Coordinates of C-alpha atoms and ligand atoms in Angstrom, one line a residue:
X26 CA -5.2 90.5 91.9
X27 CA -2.0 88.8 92.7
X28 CA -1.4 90.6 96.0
X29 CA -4.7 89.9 97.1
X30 CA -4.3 86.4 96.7
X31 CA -1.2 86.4 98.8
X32 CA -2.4 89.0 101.4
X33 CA -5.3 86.4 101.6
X34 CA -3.5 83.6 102.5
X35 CA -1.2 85.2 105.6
X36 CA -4.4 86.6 107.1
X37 CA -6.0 83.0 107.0
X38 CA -3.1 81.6 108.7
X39 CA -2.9 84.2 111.4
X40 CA -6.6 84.3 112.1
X41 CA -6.5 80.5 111.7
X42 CA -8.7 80.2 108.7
X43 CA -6.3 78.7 106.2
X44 CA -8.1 75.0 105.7
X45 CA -4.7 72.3 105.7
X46 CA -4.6 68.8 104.1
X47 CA -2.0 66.7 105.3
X48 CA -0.8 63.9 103.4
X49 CA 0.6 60.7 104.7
X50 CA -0.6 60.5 108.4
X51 CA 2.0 58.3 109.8
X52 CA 5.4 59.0 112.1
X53 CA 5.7 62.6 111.3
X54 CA 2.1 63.9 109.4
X55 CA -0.4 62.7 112.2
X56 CA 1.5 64.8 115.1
X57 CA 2.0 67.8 112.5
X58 CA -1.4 67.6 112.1
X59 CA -2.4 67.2 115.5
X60 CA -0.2 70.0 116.3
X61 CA -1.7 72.7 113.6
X62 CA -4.6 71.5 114.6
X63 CA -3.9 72.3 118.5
X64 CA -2.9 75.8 117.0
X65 CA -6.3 76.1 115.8
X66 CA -6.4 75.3 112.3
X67 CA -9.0 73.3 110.9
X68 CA -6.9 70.4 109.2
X69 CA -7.5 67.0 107.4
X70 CA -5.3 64.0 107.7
X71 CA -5.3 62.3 104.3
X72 CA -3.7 58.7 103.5
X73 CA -4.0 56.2 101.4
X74 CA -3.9 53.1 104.0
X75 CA -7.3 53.0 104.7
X76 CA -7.0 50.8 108.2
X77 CA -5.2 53.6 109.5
X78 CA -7.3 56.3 108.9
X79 CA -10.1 53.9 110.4
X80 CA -8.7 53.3 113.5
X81 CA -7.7 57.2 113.8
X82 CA -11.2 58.2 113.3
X83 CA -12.0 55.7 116.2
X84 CA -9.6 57.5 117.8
X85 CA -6.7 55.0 117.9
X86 CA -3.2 55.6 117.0
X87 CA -0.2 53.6 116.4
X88 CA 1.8 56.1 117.8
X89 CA 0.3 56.0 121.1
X90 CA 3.6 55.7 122.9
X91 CA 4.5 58.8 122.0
X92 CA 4.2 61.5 124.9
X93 CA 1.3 63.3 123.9
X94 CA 0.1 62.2 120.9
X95 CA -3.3 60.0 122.2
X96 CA -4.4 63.0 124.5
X97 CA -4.1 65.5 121.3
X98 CA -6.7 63.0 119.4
X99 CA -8.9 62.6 122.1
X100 CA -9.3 66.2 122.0
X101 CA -8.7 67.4 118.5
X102 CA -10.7 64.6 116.6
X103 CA -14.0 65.5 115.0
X104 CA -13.3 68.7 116.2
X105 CA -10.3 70.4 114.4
X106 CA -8.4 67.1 113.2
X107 CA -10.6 65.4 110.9
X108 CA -8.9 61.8 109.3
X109 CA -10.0 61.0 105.5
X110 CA -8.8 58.7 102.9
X111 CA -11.2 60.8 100.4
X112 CA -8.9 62.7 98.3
X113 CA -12.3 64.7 97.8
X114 CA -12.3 65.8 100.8
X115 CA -9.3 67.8 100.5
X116 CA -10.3 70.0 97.3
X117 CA -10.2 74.0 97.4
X118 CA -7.1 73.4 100.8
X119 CA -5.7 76.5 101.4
X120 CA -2.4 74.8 102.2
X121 CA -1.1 71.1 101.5
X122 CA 1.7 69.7 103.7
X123 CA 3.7 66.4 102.2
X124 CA 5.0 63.6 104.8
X125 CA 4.9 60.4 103.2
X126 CA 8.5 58.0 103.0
X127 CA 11.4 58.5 100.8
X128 CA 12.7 55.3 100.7
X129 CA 15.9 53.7 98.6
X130 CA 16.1 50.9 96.2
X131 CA 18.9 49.0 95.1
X132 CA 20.3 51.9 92.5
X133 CA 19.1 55.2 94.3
X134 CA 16.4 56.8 95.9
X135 CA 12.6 55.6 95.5
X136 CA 10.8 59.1 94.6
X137 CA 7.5 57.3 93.6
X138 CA 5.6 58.3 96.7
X139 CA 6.8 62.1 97.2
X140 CA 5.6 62.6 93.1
X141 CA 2.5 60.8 93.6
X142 CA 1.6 62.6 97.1
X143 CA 2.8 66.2 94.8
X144 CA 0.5 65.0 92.0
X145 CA -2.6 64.9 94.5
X146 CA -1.8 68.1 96.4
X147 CA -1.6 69.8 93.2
X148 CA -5.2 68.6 92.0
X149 CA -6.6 69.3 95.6
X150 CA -5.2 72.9 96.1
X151 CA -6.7 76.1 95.6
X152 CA -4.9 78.6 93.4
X153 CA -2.7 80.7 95.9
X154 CA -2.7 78.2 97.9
X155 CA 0.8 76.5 99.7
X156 CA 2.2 73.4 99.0
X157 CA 5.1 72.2 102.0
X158 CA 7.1 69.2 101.1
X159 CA 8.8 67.7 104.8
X160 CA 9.7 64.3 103.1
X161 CA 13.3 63.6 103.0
X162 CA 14.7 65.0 99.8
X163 CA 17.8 63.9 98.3
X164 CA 20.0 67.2 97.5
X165 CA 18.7 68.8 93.8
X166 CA 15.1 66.7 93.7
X167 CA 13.3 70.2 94.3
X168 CA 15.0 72.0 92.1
X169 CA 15.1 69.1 89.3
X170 CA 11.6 67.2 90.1
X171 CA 9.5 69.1 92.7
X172 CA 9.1 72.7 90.4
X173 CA 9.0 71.5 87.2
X174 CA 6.0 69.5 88.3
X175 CA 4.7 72.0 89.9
X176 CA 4.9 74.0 86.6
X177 CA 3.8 71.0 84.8
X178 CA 0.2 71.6 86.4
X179 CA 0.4 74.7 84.7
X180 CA 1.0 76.7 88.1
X181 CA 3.6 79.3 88.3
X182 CA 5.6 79.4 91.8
X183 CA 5.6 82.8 94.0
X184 CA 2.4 83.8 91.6
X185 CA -0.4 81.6 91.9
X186 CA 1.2 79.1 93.9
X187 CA 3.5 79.0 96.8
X188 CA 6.0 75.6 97.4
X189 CA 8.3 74.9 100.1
X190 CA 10.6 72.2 101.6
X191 CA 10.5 72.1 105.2
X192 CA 12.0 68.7 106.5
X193 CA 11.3 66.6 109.4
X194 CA 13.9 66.5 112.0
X195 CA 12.1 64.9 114.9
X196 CA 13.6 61.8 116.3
X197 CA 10.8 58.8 117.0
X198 CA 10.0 58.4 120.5
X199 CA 9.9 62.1 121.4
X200 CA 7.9 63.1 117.9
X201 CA 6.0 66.3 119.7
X202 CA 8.8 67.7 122.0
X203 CA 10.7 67.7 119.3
X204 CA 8.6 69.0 116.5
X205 CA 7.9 71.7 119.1
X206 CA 11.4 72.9 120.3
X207 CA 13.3 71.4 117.0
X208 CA 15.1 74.7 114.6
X209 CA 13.2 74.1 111.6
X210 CA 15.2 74.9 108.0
X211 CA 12.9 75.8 105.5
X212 CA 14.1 75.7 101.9
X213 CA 12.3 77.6 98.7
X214 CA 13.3 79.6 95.7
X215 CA 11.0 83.1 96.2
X216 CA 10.2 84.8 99.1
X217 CA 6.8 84.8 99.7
X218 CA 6.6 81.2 99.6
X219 CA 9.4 81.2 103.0
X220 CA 7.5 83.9 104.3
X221 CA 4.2 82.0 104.3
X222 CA 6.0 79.1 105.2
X223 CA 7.5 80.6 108.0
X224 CA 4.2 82.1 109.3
X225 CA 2.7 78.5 109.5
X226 CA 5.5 76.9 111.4
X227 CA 5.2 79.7 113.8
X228 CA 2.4 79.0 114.6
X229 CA 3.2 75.4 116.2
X230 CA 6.9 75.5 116.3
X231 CA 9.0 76.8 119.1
X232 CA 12.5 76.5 117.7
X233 CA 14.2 79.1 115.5
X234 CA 13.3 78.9 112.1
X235 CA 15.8 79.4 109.5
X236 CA 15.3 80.4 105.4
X237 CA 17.4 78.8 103.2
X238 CA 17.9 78.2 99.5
X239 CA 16.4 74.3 98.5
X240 CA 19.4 72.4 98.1
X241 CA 20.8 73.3 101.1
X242 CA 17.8 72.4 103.0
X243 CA 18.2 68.9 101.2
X244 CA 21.3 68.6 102.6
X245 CA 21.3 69.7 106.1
X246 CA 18.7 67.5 106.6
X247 CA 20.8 64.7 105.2
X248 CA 24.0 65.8 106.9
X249 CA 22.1 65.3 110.6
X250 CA 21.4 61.8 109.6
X251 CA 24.4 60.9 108.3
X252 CA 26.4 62.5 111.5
X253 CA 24.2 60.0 113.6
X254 CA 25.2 57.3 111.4
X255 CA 29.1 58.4 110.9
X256 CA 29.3 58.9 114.8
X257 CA 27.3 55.0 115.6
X258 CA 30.1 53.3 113.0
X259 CA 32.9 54.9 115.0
X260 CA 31.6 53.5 118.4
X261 CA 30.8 50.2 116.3
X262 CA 35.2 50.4 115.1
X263 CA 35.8 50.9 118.0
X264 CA 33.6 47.8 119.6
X265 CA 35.3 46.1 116.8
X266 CA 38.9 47.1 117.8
X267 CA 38.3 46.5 121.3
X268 CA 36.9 42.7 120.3
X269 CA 40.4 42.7 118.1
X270 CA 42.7 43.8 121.0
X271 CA 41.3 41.4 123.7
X272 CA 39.9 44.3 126.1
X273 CA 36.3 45.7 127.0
X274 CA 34.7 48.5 124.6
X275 CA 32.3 49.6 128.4
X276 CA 35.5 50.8 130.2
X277 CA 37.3 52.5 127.1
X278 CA 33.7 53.7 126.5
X279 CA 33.9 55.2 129.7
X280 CA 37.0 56.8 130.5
X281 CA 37.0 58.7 126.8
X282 CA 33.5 60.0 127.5
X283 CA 35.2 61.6 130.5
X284 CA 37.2 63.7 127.9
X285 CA 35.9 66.9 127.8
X286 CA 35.5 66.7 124.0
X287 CA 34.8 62.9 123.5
X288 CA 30.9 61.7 123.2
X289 CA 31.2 57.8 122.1
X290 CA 27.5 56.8 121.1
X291 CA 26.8 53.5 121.7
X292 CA 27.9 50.2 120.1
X293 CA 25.4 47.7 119.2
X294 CA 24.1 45.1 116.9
X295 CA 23.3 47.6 114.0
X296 CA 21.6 51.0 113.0
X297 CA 18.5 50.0 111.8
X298 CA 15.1 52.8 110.9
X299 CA 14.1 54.0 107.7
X300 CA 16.3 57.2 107.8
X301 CA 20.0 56.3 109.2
X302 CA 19.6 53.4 106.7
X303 CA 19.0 55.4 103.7
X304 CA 19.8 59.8 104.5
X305 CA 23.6 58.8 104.3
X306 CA 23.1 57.0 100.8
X307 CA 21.3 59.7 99.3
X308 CA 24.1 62.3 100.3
X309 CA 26.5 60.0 98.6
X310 CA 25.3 59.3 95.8
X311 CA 24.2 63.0 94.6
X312 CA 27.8 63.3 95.7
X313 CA 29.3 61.1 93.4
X314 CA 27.7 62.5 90.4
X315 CA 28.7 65.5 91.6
X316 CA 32.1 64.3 91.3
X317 CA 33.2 64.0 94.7
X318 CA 33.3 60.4 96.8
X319 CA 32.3 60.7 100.6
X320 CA 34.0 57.4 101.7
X321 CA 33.6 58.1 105.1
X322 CA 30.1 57.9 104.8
X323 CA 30.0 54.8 102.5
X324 CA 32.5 52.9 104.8
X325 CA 30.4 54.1 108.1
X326 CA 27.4 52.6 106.2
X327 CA 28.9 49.5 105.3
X328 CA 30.1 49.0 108.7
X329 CA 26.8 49.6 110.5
X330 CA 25.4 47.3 108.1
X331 CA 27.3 44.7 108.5
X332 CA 27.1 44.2 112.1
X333 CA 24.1 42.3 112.6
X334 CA 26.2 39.4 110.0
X335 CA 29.4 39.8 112.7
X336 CA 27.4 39.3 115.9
X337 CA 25.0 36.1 114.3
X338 CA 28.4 34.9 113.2
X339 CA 29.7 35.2 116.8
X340 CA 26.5 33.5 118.5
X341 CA 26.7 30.4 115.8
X342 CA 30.1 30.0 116.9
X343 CA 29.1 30.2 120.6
X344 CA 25.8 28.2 120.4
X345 CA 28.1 25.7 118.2
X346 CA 30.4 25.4 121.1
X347 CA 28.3 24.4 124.0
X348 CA 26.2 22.2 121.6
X349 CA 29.3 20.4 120.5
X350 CA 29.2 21.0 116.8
X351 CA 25.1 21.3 116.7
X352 CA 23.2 24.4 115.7
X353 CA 20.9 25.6 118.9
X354 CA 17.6 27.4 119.8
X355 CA 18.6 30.9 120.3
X356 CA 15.3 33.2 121.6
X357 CA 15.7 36.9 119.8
X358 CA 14.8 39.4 122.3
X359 CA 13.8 42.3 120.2
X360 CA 12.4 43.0 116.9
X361 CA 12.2 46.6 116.5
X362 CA 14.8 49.1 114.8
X363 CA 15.2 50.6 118.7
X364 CA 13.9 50.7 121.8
X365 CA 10.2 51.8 122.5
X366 CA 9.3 52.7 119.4
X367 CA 7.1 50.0 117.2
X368 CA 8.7 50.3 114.2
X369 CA 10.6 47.7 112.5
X370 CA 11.3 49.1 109.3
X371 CA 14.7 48.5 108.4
X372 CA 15.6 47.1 111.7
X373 CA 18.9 45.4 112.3
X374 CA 17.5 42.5 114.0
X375 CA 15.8 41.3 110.7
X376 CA 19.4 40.4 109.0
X377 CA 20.4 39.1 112.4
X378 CA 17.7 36.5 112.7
X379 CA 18.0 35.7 108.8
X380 CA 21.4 35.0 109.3
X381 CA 21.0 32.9 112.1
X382 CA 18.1 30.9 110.4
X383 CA 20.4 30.2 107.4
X384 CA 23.0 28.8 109.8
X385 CA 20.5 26.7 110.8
X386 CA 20.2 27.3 114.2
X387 CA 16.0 27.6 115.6
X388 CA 15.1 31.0 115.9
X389 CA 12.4 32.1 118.5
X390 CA 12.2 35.7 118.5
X391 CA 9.3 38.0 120.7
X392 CA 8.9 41.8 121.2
X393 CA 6.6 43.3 123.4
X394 CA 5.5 46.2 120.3
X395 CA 5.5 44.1 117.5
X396 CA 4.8 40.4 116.1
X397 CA 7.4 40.7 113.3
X398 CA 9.5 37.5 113.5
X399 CA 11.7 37.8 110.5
X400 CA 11.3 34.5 108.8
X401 CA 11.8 32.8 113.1
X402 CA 8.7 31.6 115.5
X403 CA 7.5 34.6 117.2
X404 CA 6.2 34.0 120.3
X405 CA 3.9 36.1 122.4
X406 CA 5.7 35.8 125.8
X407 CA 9.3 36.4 126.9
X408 CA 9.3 33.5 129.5
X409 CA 7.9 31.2 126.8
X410 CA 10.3 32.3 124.1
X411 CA 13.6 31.8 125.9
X412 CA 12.4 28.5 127.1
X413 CA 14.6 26.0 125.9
X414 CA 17.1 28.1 124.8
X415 CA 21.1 27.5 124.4
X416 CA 21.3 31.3 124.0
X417 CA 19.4 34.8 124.2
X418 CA 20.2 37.4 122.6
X419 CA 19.1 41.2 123.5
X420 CA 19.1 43.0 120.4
X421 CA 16.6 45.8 121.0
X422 CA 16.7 48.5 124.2
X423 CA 13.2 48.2 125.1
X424 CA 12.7 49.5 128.7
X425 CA 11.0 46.1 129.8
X426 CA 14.0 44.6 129.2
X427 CA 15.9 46.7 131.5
X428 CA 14.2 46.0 134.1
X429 CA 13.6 42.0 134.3
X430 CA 14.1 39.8 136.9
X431 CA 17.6 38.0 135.2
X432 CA 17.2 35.1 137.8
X433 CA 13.3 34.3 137.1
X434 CA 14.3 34.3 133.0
X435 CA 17.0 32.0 133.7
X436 CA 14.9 29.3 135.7
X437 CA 12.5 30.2 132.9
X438 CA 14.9 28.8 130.2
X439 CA 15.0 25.4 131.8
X440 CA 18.2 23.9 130.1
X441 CA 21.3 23.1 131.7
X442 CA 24.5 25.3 132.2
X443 CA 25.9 26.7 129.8
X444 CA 23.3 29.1 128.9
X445 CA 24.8 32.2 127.1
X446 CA 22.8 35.5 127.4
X447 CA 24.2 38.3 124.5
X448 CA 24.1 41.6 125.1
X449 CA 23.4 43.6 121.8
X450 CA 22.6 46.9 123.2
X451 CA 25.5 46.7 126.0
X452 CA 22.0 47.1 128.7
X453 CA 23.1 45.0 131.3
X454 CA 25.7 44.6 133.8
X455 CA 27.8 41.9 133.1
X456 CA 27.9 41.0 136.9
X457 CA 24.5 40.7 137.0
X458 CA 24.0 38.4 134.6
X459 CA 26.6 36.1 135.3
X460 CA 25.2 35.8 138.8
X461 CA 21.5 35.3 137.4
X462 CA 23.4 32.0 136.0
X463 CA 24.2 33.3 132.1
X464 CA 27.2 33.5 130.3
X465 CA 27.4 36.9 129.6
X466 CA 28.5 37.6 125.9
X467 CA 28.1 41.3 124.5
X468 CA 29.3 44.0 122.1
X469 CA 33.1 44.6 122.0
X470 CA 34.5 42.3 124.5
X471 CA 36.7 39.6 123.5
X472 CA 35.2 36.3 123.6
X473 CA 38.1 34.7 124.7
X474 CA 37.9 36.1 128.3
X475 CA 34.5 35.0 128.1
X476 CA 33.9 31.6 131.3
X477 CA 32.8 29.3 128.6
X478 CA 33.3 25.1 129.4
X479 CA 35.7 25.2 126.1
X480 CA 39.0 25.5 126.0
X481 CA 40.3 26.5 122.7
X482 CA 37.5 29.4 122.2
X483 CA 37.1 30.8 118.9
X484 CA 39.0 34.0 117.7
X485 CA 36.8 37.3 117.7
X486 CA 36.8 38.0 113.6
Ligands
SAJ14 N1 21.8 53.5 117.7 C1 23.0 52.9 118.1 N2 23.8 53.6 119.0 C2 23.4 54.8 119.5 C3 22.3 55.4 119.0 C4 21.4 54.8 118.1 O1 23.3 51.8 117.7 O2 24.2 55.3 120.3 C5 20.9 52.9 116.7 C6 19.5 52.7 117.2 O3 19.3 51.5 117.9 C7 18.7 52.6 115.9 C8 19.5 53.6 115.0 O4 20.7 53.7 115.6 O5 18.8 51.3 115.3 C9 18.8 54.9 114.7 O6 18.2 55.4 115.9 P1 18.3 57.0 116.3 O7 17.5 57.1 117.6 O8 19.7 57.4 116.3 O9 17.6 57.8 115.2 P2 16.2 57.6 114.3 O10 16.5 56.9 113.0 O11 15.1 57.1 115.2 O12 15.9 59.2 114.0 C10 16.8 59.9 113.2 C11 17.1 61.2 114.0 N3 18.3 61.9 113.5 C12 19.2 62.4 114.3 O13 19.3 62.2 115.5 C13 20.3 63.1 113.6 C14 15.8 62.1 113.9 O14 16.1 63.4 114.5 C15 15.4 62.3 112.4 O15 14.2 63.1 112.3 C16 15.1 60.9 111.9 O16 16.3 60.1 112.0 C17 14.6 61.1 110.5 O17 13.3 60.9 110.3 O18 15.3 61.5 109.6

């Protein structure tokens, strides 16, 4: 009876029969739906936000700057992708797949929506069926939390149910390529329940896909994130050293990248998103219960985090200059966590502009993806924002702001030299700007070099 069940299952995924619920349909579930869906699978896209699955079954998306993604909708929806927030709808699936946040509080991870998403798949699926958890895990929570739910339910796993952690890896802004081509890890404590959850991915999924035991799924996922993170905070020390030692971060940039072994990243204003923020945190704190302390990882984090504080603390001192001892109007050019994507979820620019406001300077801040102002005056137009201005400051590599015409946004500020332009995402040449009639400020250069009117500059801290 048992083998049946199973047999049952891997023929409905490779004829394409096996009837998929998705839960949580935003950054990583709608494309994974989209894509099984593609593959020919019959799949529902379940959330609990029920203006997004409105405007999906109209056929809009959020995510419609991601290559790919509208065009998949437009030609999946009704058909094979069907959007629900019915939980109904999804009883007798054949297989449930989890991608809803993980996100931290203050003392450790926030598991509430993972347990509550398991909770629903586990009413909704049909015995046999396969449940796939791709939310971020911290390292043990499958072993500790997901199965003996699971069993709770009164299923037993690699009999009458099948459970499996596959996690994301797909970086916003090229969600389907990479979901595609990515190597997927896939982490479970039978067989079967790999092998099924193998067969699936194949189906969609390009890249090599590797079999693993749980907990080190949880933490290669964790260890990609906090790389990223680890490898930002050194280019960030070394902005910070180059600020120290008086000399430009761009040209030691530079020449070390021509090493054949040397890859800088990028020094900014912060590492913002909901996973660099949190992924590290989760590695160290199962660490340190473990017994072991990761300061790297705690010092890179604390680091990243705290540059938004340095650089508002360097534009008050600038704006403070000029203005003789005033605070200023500074315009905020950028609101999301990075460019092109419309996500500000833990984005760096929100303790920038918070930190600016409580220094009392007027904060104007627009982005051409999102109206989040942080606490400042959003305004709708980039020529109207930096208008009356003592100083802007790019915080956020949208493409649009690559390419403006420096000289029109500098008539558009109308105010008086000095009018200091910061560079937070190092986006712009330096020349350029100064000859567009800014002072050009940016990541890791020493401010004392800088052509201010004043004399005694401040020290970089
Ligand atoms: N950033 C820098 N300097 C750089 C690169 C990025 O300051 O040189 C900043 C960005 O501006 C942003 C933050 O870091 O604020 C994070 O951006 P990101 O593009 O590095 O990464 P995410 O958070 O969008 O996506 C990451 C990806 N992980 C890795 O590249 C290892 C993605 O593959 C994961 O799927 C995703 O986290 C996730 O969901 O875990």
């Amino acid at each position: 009876m048992r083998r049946l069940v199973i047999k049952d299952l891997e023929g409905d995924i490779e004829n394409r029969t096996a009837r998929i619920s998705v839960i949580g349909q935003g950054y990583i579930g709608l494309p994974t739906s989209l894509l099984m869906a593609k593959a020919g699978f019959q799949v529902l896209g379940f959330d609990i936000n029920e203006e997004l699955i409105r405007e999906l079954s109209k056929g809009r998306t959020r995510l419609d700057r991601e290559e790919g993604i509208q065009e998949l909708i437009s030609s999946l929806l009704g058909e094979r992708y069907i959007p629900t927030n019915d939980e109904r709808d999804l009883m007798g699936s054949d297989i449930v797949l989890i991608a809803v946040p993980t996100p931290k509080n203050a003392n450790g991870p926030d598991l509430r929506m993972v347990i509550s998403a398991l909770e629903t798949a586990l009413r909704v699926i049909r015995e046999g069926g396969l449940i796939i958890i791709e939310s971020t895990l911290p390292p043990g929570t499958f072993e500790r939390i997901i199965v003996p739910t699971v069993k709770k339910h009164g299923f037993s796993i690699g009999s009458n149910i099948y459970l499996a952690y596959c996690p994301e890896r797909a970086l916003p802004g090229r969600l389907i390529n990479e979901l595609v081509n990515n190597v997927r890890v896939i982490g479970a404590i039978d067989d079967r329940s790999a092998q099924l959850t193998k067969l699936l991915y194949k189906t969609f999924v390009r890249g090599e896909i590797e079999l693993v035991d749980p907990l080190t799924a949880e933490v290669v996922k964790l260890v990609e994130n906090s790389f990223r993170d680890v490898n930002i905070a050194f280019a960030n020390e070394v902005a910070r050293i180059c600020e120290a030692l008086g000399i430009d971060v761009r040209k030691v940039r530079e020449l070390a990248n021509k090493h054949p072994r040397v890859n800088l990243l990028v020094p900014g204003i912060g590492v913002g998103g909901s996973c660099l923020t949190k992924d590290p945190l989760f590695l160290y704190w199962a660490s340190l219960e473990n017994g072991y302390e990761p300061i790297i990882l705690k010092r890179a984090r604390d680091l990243n985090a705290n540059m938004p504080y340095h650089y508002a603390s360097i534009l008050d001192d600038v704006v403070r200059n000029i203005k003789n001892g005033e605070t200023g109007t500074i315009a905020v050019l950028g609101a999301t966590y990075k460019g092109d994507v419309p996500d500000s979820r833990e984005s760096p620019v929100e303790p920038f502009v918070r930190e600016l406001l409580r220094k009392g300077h007027r904060v104007k801040v627009y982005d051409p993806l999102v109206t989040e102002a942080f606490g400042g005056e959003y305004v709708s137009n980039i020529f109207e924002a930096v208008r009356g201005a003592d100083a802007i400051a790019f915080v956020t590599d949208h493409s649009e702001f690559r390419f403006l015409n420096l000289s029109k946004l500098r008539k558009a500020v109308k105010v008086e030299d000095p009018v200091v332009l910061f560079d937070g995402r190092m986006i712009f040449n330096p020349k350029e700007v100064e000859e567009a009639g800014f002072i050009y400020i940016s990541v890791g250069m020493s401010l004392s070099t800088h052509k201010l009117p004043i004399k005694e500059f401040i020290t970089v801290r």
